């Protein structure tokens, strides 16, 4: 190891703090909140890694990044080797470095976290990936020998992009079919600019196309082509078309003007660029009092977006407490610092509207936590007689999604589970040989990194499958 | 890119564009639509496919210029290209195999009725089309529909065909008897009127809904409509539904969500923009 520090000195370095845009300022703009480590901060942080022989962090990572190895290169100041190591394991590190729930994965397994703060693995991953992007590092420039096999990937979201990147590295001829007009899936329509700048997604996509991945937009599989039609032209298929249909609460007033599914709200702002208020062609209602229902990452994205669109009061309405929230800890903290109001232990009953059916409020019950339910979380129960009306002019429903039947309905041979999600075996293969699936269409609503993990695993399985046929 | 090969002004504010879209032209069925985005930064607009020529690889879109996006679309000329065309989306029209059908088209909706009438005629169904407009120059697709069966033209001012609304003529057709199914496409009040008209005759009635839509693949939920007390997404469950079950009030209401934005952008287009940030 190049760094001449003792073990004691190493243990004395405290976790470096991510520089971020100041809260009041950032809640009024869409620029990225986290500013990224400087090289100096990254070198210091990298030195905190004790290079475990049996690194638990690797097992905690859905795509099994060799974390100690790339961090060691950073500690040695060899950023080109760090990038090569990282990109070899993970096709989209500048994205996962920004949106992964590290506290539950790599950092949650870090030994240094047992008696203190874990190594800031996510921030280091982001640093190395960004360094590689701005320094033009061609970590994976070698062109593999063509294998003569064609693979179709359905959906250019995190699972599809990851799979395509891995497959092209193995020498396969890969075409991605994307339903929207721009590749990226949830990375472009769902996750806001202030958390994942779209130019980063665009540059990751460009890296894949330069490596030989073909992307065809505006192709809706299930409509433009069906899976059986693609099966005739391709040797293997990976279905990663995402979760799809937003779930509503099924309460009265939910179709009033001013009620959005989070998907629509975020799509208007992100993909359709309504955040560029001066010259956006697609409008979005800019409520003054916005109630976002839900406690996940999508809810946090929506509520922080509302704040940036000028809401005087941007509220999270969640029926449990902060402890049970599925959102990343960092997102909840950021939302708090930006002045988001948390209405906890509150469950909506009805959307109230005026005579023209514009939203004026949300009738709610107050809740208390009872016994743990099947998920292990304490079940919220209504406090009798606690009904009240929360004043708001916009409601954003962020309580999840369910499987989109558009593709599966035109491919009856695909075995589905009772929720309409595609069933796969341990290799990610569906009931049709040569047709694989991953991401939210298999898992229901999950995370970007789990989708990326599915993409990576499926690519490996597809490569094995193609070697046999 | 989808090059425009032909352009025709059909009425004072309705334009037909024929553009290259090979795959869609090959497989599209009546009732289906596409999502069109003219260029970078533009809105996604759902438009029903009015006709297709699988040999030439073209589809026909009939566009009423009502807002900024549609105005910019009809400003395109032959040789220009549309950046994004996704589809064909939505379920195909429910067609009957034999018997008699009433097809009612109001304004630009007449262009949507056309592929339905064409498909019915091809199956051997007897088609009576009732179409209308404010006055003679607003009547569209008359010649095309005549190739599919009988056509009754109505104008509000009597300048062409019968004087009166399409509902009056449709009522007479229903009263004459023998109609097995009715299709109604046009402005919301017209579709509501047609559904109310056919109800006492017990004639199954299909309407094509045009709610606000963003992605067109079921992802956003913006196009939700109430059909028989159930929330449906027009893009994946429709766009055609049983007219006797549709909550037209809700549809009309939700269509007005962005009226203020539209008025503002229309005012800007007319050079009256006084908006300061």
JSON list of N, CA and C in Angstrom, two decimals, chain B residues 80-132:
[
{"chain": "B", "resi": 80, "resn": "UNK", "atom": "N", "xyz": [-40.75, 17.89, -44.32]},
{"chain": "B", "resi": 80, "resn": "UNK", "atom": "CA", "xyz": [-40.33, 18.01, -42.92]},
{"chain": "B", "resi": 80, "resn": "UNK", "atom": "C", "xyz": [-40.53, 16.65, -42.24]},
{"chain": "B", "resi": 81, "resn": "UNK", "atom": "N", "xyz": [-39.92, 16.51, -41.06]},
{"chain": "B", "resi": 81, "resn": "UNK", "atom": "CA", "xyz": [-40.05, 15.23, -40.37]},
{"chain": "B", "resi": 81, "resn": "UNK", "atom": "C", "xyz": [-40.51, 15.44, -38.94]},
{"chain": "B", "resi": 82, "resn": "UNK", "atom": "N", "xyz": [-41.24, 14.46, -38.44]},
{"chain": "B", "resi": 82, "resn": "UNK", "atom": "CA", "xyz": [-41.66, 14.44, -37.04]},
{"chain": "B", "resi": 82, "resn": "UNK", "atom": "C", "xyz": [-40.68, 13.53, -36.32]},
{"chain": "B", "resi": 83, "resn": "UNK", "atom": "N", "xyz": [-40.19, 13.99, -35.17]},
{"chain": "B", "resi": 83, "resn": "UNK", "atom": "CA", "xyz": [-39.11, 13.27, -34.50]},
{"chain": "B", "resi": 83, "resn": "UNK", "atom": "C", "xyz": [-39.57, 11.92, -33.94]},
{"chain": "B", "resi": 84, "resn": "UNK", "atom": "N", "xyz": [-40.66, 11.93, -33.19]},
{"chain": "B", "resi": 84, "resn": "UNK", "atom": "CA", "xyz": [-41.09, 10.70, -32.50]},
{"chain": "B", "resi": 84, "resn": "UNK", "atom": "C", "xyz": [-42.52, 10.32, -32.84]},
{"chain": "B", "resi": 85, "resn": "UNK", "atom": "N", "xyz": [-42.71, 9.07, -33.20]},
{"chain": "B", "resi": 85, "resn": "UNK", "atom": "CA", "xyz": [-44.06, 8.52, -33.39]},
{"chain": "B", "resi": 85, "resn": "UNK", "atom": "C", "xyz": [-44.04, 7.13, -32.76]},
{"chain": "B", "resi": 86, "resn": "UNK", "atom": "N", "xyz": [-44.80, 6.96, -31.68]},
{"chain": "B", "resi": 86, "resn": "UNK", "atom": "CA", "xyz": [-44.82, 5.67, -30.98]},
{"chain": "B", "resi": 86, "resn": "UNK", "atom": "C", "xyz": [-46.19, 5.02, -31.12]},
{"chain": "B", "resi": 87, "resn": "UNK", "atom": "N", "xyz": [-46.20, 3.73, -31.42]},
{"chain": "B", "resi": 87, "resn": "UNK", "atom": "CA", "xyz": [-47.49, 3.06, -31.51]},
{"chain": "B", "resi": 87, "resn": "UNK", "atom": "C", "xyz": [-47.39, 1.79, -32.34]},
{"chain": "B", "resi": 88, "resn": "UNK", "atom": "N", "xyz": [-48.50, 1.25, -32.78]},
{"chain": "B", "resi": 88, "resn": "UNK", "atom": "CA", "xyz": [-49.86, 1.71, -32.52]},
{"chain": "B", "resi": 88, "resn": "UNK", "atom": "C", "xyz": [-50.28, 1.37, -31.09]},
{"chain": "B", "resi": 89, "resn": "UNK", "atom": "N", "xyz": [-50.96, 2.31, -30.41]},
{"chain": "B", "resi": 89, "resn": "UNK", "atom": "CA", "xyz": [-51.32, 2.14, -29.01]},
{"chain": "B", "resi": 89, "resn": "UNK", "atom": "C", "xyz": [-52.83, 1.93, -28.86]},
{"chain": "B", "resi": 90, "resn": "UNK", "atom": "N", "xyz": [-53.20, 1.41, -27.71]},
{"chain": "B", "resi": 90, "resn": "UNK", "atom": "CA", "xyz": [-54.61, 1.21, -27.40]},
{"chain": "B", "resi": 90, "resn": "UNK", "atom": "C", "xyz": [-55.15, -0.06, -28.04]},
{"chain": "B", "resi": 91, "resn": "UNK", "atom": "N", "xyz": [-56.34, -0.45, -27.55]},
{"chain": "B", "resi": 91, "resn": "UNK", "atom": "CA", "xyz": [-56.99, -1.64, -28.10]},
{"chain": "B", "resi": 91, "resn": "UNK", "atom": "C", "xyz": [-57.67, -1.30, -29.42]},
{"chain": "B", "resi": 92, "resn": "UNK", "atom": "N", "xyz": [-57.68, -2.24, -30.37]},
{"chain": "B", "resi": 92, "resn": "UNK", "atom": "CA", "xyz": [-58.44, -2.03, -31.60]},
{"chain": "B", "resi": 92, "resn": "UNK", "atom": "C", "xyz": [-59.94, -1.94, -31.30]},
{"chain": "B", "resi": 93, "resn": "UNK", "atom": "N", "xyz": [-60.66, -1.34, -32.22]},
{"chain": "B", "resi": 93, "resn": "UNK", "atom": "CA", "xyz": [-62.11, -1.19, -32.08]},
{"chain": "B", "resi": 93, "resn": "UNK", "atom": "C", "xyz": [-62.80, -2.55, -32.03]},
{"chain": "B", "resi": 94, "resn": "UNK", "atom": "N", "xyz": [-63.81, -2.63, -31.18]},
{"chain": "B", "resi": 94, "resn": "UNK", "atom": "CA", "xyz": [-64.67, -3.83, -31.15]},
{"chain": "B", "resi": 94, "resn": "UNK", "atom": "C", "xyz": [-65.59, -3.75, -32.37]},
{"chain": "B", "resi": 95, "resn": "UNK", "atom": "N", "xyz": [-65.43, -4.70, -33.30]},
{"chain": "B", "resi": 95, "resn": "UNK", "atom": "CA", "xyz": [-66.21, -4.66, -34.55]},
{"chain": "B", "resi": 95, "resn": "UNK", "atom": "C", "xyz": [-67.25, -5.78, -34.54]},
{"chain": "B", "resi": 96, "resn": "UNK", "atom": "N", "xyz": [-68.37, -5.54, -35.20]},
{"chain": "B", "resi": 96, "resn": "UNK", "atom": "CA", "xyz": [-69.33, -6.64, -35.36]},
{"chain": "B", "resi": 96, "resn": "UNK", "atom": "C", "xyz": [-69.05, -7.32, -36.70]},
{"chain": "B", "resi": 97, "resn": "UNK", "atom": "N", "xyz": [-69.48, -8.56, -36.82]},
{"chain": "B", "resi": 97, "resn": "UNK", "atom": "CA", "xyz": [-69.13, -9.34, -38.01]},
{"chain": "B", "resi": 97, "resn": "UNK", "atom": "C", "xyz": [-70.16, -9.17, -39.12]},
{"chain": "B", "resi": 98, "resn": "UNK", "atom": "N", "xyz": [-71.39, -8.82, -38.75]},
{"chain": "B", "resi": 98, "resn": "UNK", "atom": "CA", "xyz": [-72.43, -8.62, -39.76]},
{"chain": "B", "resi": 98, "resn": "UNK", "atom": "C", "xyz": [-73.52, -7.75, -39.16]},
{"chain": "B", "resi": 99, "resn": "UNK", "atom": "N", "xyz": [-74.46, -7.30, -39.98]},
{"chain": "B", "resi": 99, "resn": "UNK", "atom": "CA", "xyz": [-75.55, -6.47, -39.48]},
{"chain": "B", "resi": 99, "resn": "UNK", "atom": "C", "xyz": [-75.40, -5.04, -39.90]},
{"chain": "B", "resi": 100, "resn": "UNK", "atom": "N", "xyz": [-75.95, -4.14, -39.07]},
{"chain": "B", "resi": 100, "resn": "UNK", "atom": "CA", "xyz": [-75.97, -2.71, -39.43]},
{"chain": "B", "resi": 100, "resn": "UNK", "atom": "C", "xyz": [-75.33, -1.89, -38.33]},
{"chain": "B", "resi": 101, "resn": "UNK", "atom": "N", "xyz": [-74.50, -0.94, -38.74]},
{"chain": "B", "resi": 101, "resn": "UNK", "atom": "CA", "xyz": [-73.81, -0.08, -37.78]},
{"chain": "B", "resi": 101, "resn": "UNK", "atom": "C", "xyz": [-74.09, 1.38, -38.08]},
{"chain": "B", "resi": 102, "resn": "UNK", "atom": "N", "xyz": [-74.21, 2.15, -37.00]},
{"chain": "B", "resi": 102, "resn": "UNK", "atom": "CA", "xyz": [-74.34, 3.60, -37.11]},
{"chain": "B", "resi": 102, "resn": "UNK", "atom": "C", "xyz": [-73.03, 4.22, -36.64]},
{"chain": "B", "resi": 103, "resn": "UNK", "atom": "N", "xyz": [-72.41, 5.02, -37.52]},
{"chain": "B", "resi": 103, "resn": "UNK", "atom": "CA", "xyz": [-71.15, 5.68, -37.15]},
{"chain": "B", "resi": 103, "resn": "UNK", "atom": "C", "xyz": [-71.37, 7.19, -37.14]},
{"chain": "B", "resi": 104, "resn": "UNK", "atom": "N", "xyz": [-71.19, 7.80, -35.97]},
{"chain": "B", "resi": 104, "resn": "UNK", "atom": "CA", "xyz": [-71.44, 9.23, -35.86]},
{"chain": "B", "resi": 104, "resn": "UNK", "atom": "C", "xyz": [-70.13, 9.96, -35.60]},
{"chain": "B", "resi": 105, "resn": "UNK", "atom": "N", "xyz": [-69.82, 10.92, -36.47]},
{"chain": "B", "resi": 105, "resn": "UNK", "atom": "CA", "xyz": [-68.58, 11.67, -36.30]},
{"chain": "B", "resi": 105, "resn": "UNK", "atom": "C", "xyz": [-68.85, 13.16, -36.19]},
{"chain": "B", "resi": 106, "resn": "UNK", "atom": "N", "xyz": [-68.28, 13.78, -35.19]},
{"chain": "B", "resi": 106, "resn": "UNK", "atom": "CA", "xyz": [-68.42, 15.22, -35.03]},
{"chain": "B", "resi": 106, "resn": "UNK", "atom": "C", "xyz": [-67.07, 15.89, -35.19]},
{"chain": "B", "resi": 107, "resn": "UNK", "atom": "N", "xyz": [-67.00, 16.88, -36.07]},
{"chain": "B", "resi": 107, "resn": "UNK", "atom": "CA", "xyz": [-65.75, 17.62, -36.27]},
{"chain": "B", "resi": 107, "resn": "UNK", "atom": "C", "xyz": [-64.60, 16.70, -36.60]},
{"chain": "B", "resi": 108, "resn": "UNK", "atom": "N", "xyz": [-63.47, 16.91, -35.90]},
{"chain": "B", "resi": 108, "resn": "UNK", "atom": "CA", "xyz": [-62.26, 16.13, -36.18]},
{"chain": "B", "resi": 108, "resn": "UNK", "atom": "C", "xyz": [-62.47, 14.64, -35.84]},
{"chain": "B", "resi": 109, "resn": "UNK", "atom": "N", "xyz": [-63.47, 14.35, -35.01]},
{"chain": "B", "resi": 109, "resn": "UNK", "atom": "CA", "xyz": [-63.79, 12.96, -34.66]},
{"chain": "B", "resi": 109, "resn": "UNK", "atom": "C", "xyz": [-64.20, 12.14, -35.87]},
{"chain": "B", "resi": 110, "resn": "UNK", "atom": "N", "xyz": [-64.66, 12.82, -36.93]},
{"chain": "B", "resi": 110, "resn": "UNK", "atom": "CA", "xyz": [-65.05, 12.12, -38.15]},
{"chain": "B", "resi": 110, "resn": "UNK", "atom": "C", "xyz": [-63.86, 11.33, -38.72]},
{"chain": "B", "resi": 111, "resn": "UNK", "atom": "N", "xyz": [-62.67, 11.89, -38.54]},
{"chain": "B", "resi": 111, "resn": "UNK", "atom": "CA", "xyz": [-61.47, 11.21, -39.03]},
{"chain": "B", "resi": 111, "resn": "UNK", "atom": "C", "xyz": [-61.20, 9.92, -38.26]},
{"chain": "B", "resi": 112, "resn": "UNK", "atom": "N", "xyz": [-61.66, 9.88, -37.01]},
{"chain": "B", "resi": 112, "resn": "UNK", "atom": "CA", "xyz": [-61.47, 8.69, -36.18]},
{"chain": "B", "resi": 112, "resn": "UNK", "atom": "C", "xyz": [-62.52, 7.64, -36.52]},
{"chain": "B", "resi": 113, "resn": "UNK", "atom": "N", "xyz": [-63.70, 8.11, -36.90]},
{"chain": "B", "resi": 113, "resn": "UNK", "atom": "CA", "xyz": [-64.78, 7.22, -37.29]},
{"chain": "B", "resi": 113, "resn": "UNK", "atom": "C", "xyz": [-64.43, 6.49, -38.60]},
{"chain": "B", "resi": 114, "resn": "UNK", "atom": "N", "xyz": [-63.68, 7.18, -39.46]},
{"chain": "B", "resi": 114, "resn": "UNK", "atom": "CA", "xyz": [-63.40, 6.62, -40.79]},
{"chain": "B", "resi": 114, "resn": "UNK", "atom": "C", "xyz": [-62.78, 5.21, -40.78]},
{"chain": "B", "resi": 115, "resn": "UNK", "atom": "N", "xyz": [-61.67, 4.98, -40.05]},
{"chain": "B", "resi": 115, "resn": "UNK", "atom": "CA", "xyz": [-61.11, 3.61, -40.09]},
{"chain": "B", "resi": 115, "resn": "UNK", "atom": "C", "xyz": [-62.07, 2.56, -39.52]},
{"chain": "B", "resi": 116, "resn": "UNK", "atom": "N", "xyz": [-62.95, 2.99, -38.61]},
{"chain": "B", "resi": 116, "resn": "UNK", "atom": "CA", "xyz": [-63.93, 2.05, -38.03]},
{"chain": "B", "resi": 116, "resn": "UNK", "atom": "C", "xyz": [-64.94, 1.67, -39.13]},
{"chain": "B", "resi": 117, "resn": "UNK", "atom": "N", "xyz": [-65.46, 2.69, -39.82]},
{"chain": "B", "resi": 117, "resn": "UNK", "atom": "CA", "xyz": [-66.44, 2.45, -40.89]},
{"chain": "B", "resi": 117, "resn": "UNK", "atom": "C", "xyz": [-65.81, 1.60, -42.00]},
{"chain": "B", "resi": 118, "resn": "UNK", "atom": "N", "xyz": [-64.55, 1.89, -42.30]},
{"chain": "B", "resi": 118, "resn": "UNK", "atom": "CA", "xyz": [-63.84, 1.16, -43.36]},
{"chain": "B", "resi": 118, "resn": "UNK", "atom": "C", "xyz": [-63.72, -0.33, -42.99]},
{"chain": "B", "resi": 119, "resn": "UNK", "atom": "N", "xyz": [-63.36, -0.60, -41.73]},
{"chain": "B", "resi": 119, "resn": "UNK", "atom": "CA", "xyz": [-63.19, -1.98, -41.29]},
{"chain": "B", "resi": 119, "resn": "UNK", "atom": "C", "xyz": [-64.52, -2.71, -41.25]},
{"chain": "B", "resi": 120, "resn": "UNK", "atom": "N", "xyz": [-65.57, -2.01, -40.82]},
{"chain": "B", "resi": 120, "resn": "UNK", "atom": "CA", "xyz": [-66.91, -2.62, -40.78]},
{"chain": "B", "resi": 120, "resn": "UNK", "atom": "C", "xyz": [-67.37, -2.97, -42.19]},
{"chain": "B", "resi": 121, "resn": "UNK", "atom": "N", "xyz": [-67.16, -2.01, -43.10]},
{"chain": "B", "resi": 121, "resn": "UNK", "atom": "CA", "xyz": [-67.57, -2.21, -44.49]},
{"chain": "B", "resi": 121, "resn": "UNK", "atom": "C", "xyz": [-66.84, -3.42, -45.10]},
{"chain": "B", "resi": 122, "resn": "UNK", "atom": "N", "xyz": [-65.57, -3.55, -44.77]},
{"chain": "B", "resi": 122, "resn": "UNK", "atom": "CA", "xyz": [-64.77, -4.66, -45.29]},
{"chain": "B", "resi": 122, "resn": "UNK", "atom": "C", "xyz": [-65.31, -6.00, -44.79]},
{"chain": "B", "resi": 123, "resn": "UNK", "atom": "N", "xyz": [-65.93, -5.98, -43.61]},
{"chain": "B", "resi": 123, "resn": "UNK", "atom": "CA", "xyz": [-66.50, -7.22, -43.06]},
{"chain": "B", "resi": 123, "resn": "UNK", "atom": "C", "xyz": [-67.88, -7.52, -43.62]},
{"chain": "B", "resi": 124, "resn": "UNK", "atom": "N", "xyz": [-68.42, -6.56, -44.38]},
{"chain": "B", "resi": 124, "resn": "UNK", "atom": "CA", "xyz": [-69.76, -6.75, -44.93]},
{"chain": "B", "resi": 124, "resn": "UNK", "atom": "C", "xyz": [-70.86, -6.16, -44.08]},
{"chain": "B", "resi": 125, "resn": "UNK", "atom": "N", "xyz": [-70.50, -5.36, -43.09]},
{"chain": "B", "resi": 125, "resn": "UNK", "atom": "CA", "xyz": [-71.50, -4.70, -42.25]},
{"chain": "B", "resi": 125, "resn": "UNK", "atom": "C", "xyz": [-72.07, -3.51, -43.02]},
{"chain": "B", "resi": 126, "resn": "UNK", "atom": "N", "xyz": [-73.37, -3.29, -42.91]},
{"chain": "B", "resi": 126, "resn": "UNK", "atom": "CA", "xyz": [-73.96, -2.12, -43.54]},
{"chain": "B", "resi": 126, "resn": "UNK", "atom": "C", "xyz": [-73.73, -0.90, -42.65]},
{"chain": "B", "resi": 127, "resn": "UNK", "atom": "N", "xyz": [-73.06, 0.10, -43.20]},
{"chain": "B", "resi": 127, "resn": "UNK", "atom": "CA", "xyz": [-72.67, 1.26, -42.40]},
{"chain": "B", "resi": 127, "resn": "UNK", "atom": "C", "xyz": [-73.46, 2.49, -42.79]},
{"chain": "B", "resi": 128, "resn": "UNK", "atom": "N", "xyz": [-74.05, 3.15, -41.81]},
{"chain": "B", "resi": 128, "resn": "UNK", "atom": "CA", "xyz": [-74.62, 4.47, -42.04]},
{"chain": "B", "resi": 128, "resn": "UNK", "atom": "C", "xyz": [-73.80, 5.47, -41.22]},
{"chain": "B", "resi": 129, "resn": "UNK", "atom": "N", "xyz": [-73.15, 6.40, -41.92]},
{"chain": "B", "resi": 129, "resn": "UNK", "atom": "CA", "xyz": [-72.36, 7.40, -41.21]},
{"chain": "B", "resi": 129, "resn": "UNK", "atom": "C", "xyz": [-73.14, 8.70, -41.13]},
{"chain": "B", "resi": 130, "resn": "UNK", "atom": "N", "xyz": [-73.12, 9.29, -39.95]},
{"chain": "B", "resi": 130, "resn": "UNK", "atom": "CA", "xyz": [-73.72, 10.61, -39.78]},
{"chain": "B", "resi": 130, "resn": "UNK", "atom": "C", "xyz": [-72.60, 11.53, -39.34]},
{"chain": "B", "resi": 131, "resn": "UNK", "atom": "N", "xyz": [-72.31, 12.52, -40.18]},
{"chain": "B", "resi": 131, "resn": "UNK", "atom": "CA", "xyz": [-71.19, 13.40, -39.86]},
{"chain": "B", "resi": 131, "resn": "UNK", "atom": "C", "xyz": [-71.64, 14.85, -39.92]},
{"chain": "B", "resi": 132, "resn": "UNK", "atom": "N", "xyz": [-70.90, 15.71, -39.25]},
{"chain": "B", "resi": 132, "resn": "UNK", "atom": "CA", "xyz": [-71.35, 17.09, -39.24]},
{"chain": "B", "resi": 132, "resn": "UNK", "atom": "C", "xyz": [-70.27, 18.09, -38.93]}
]
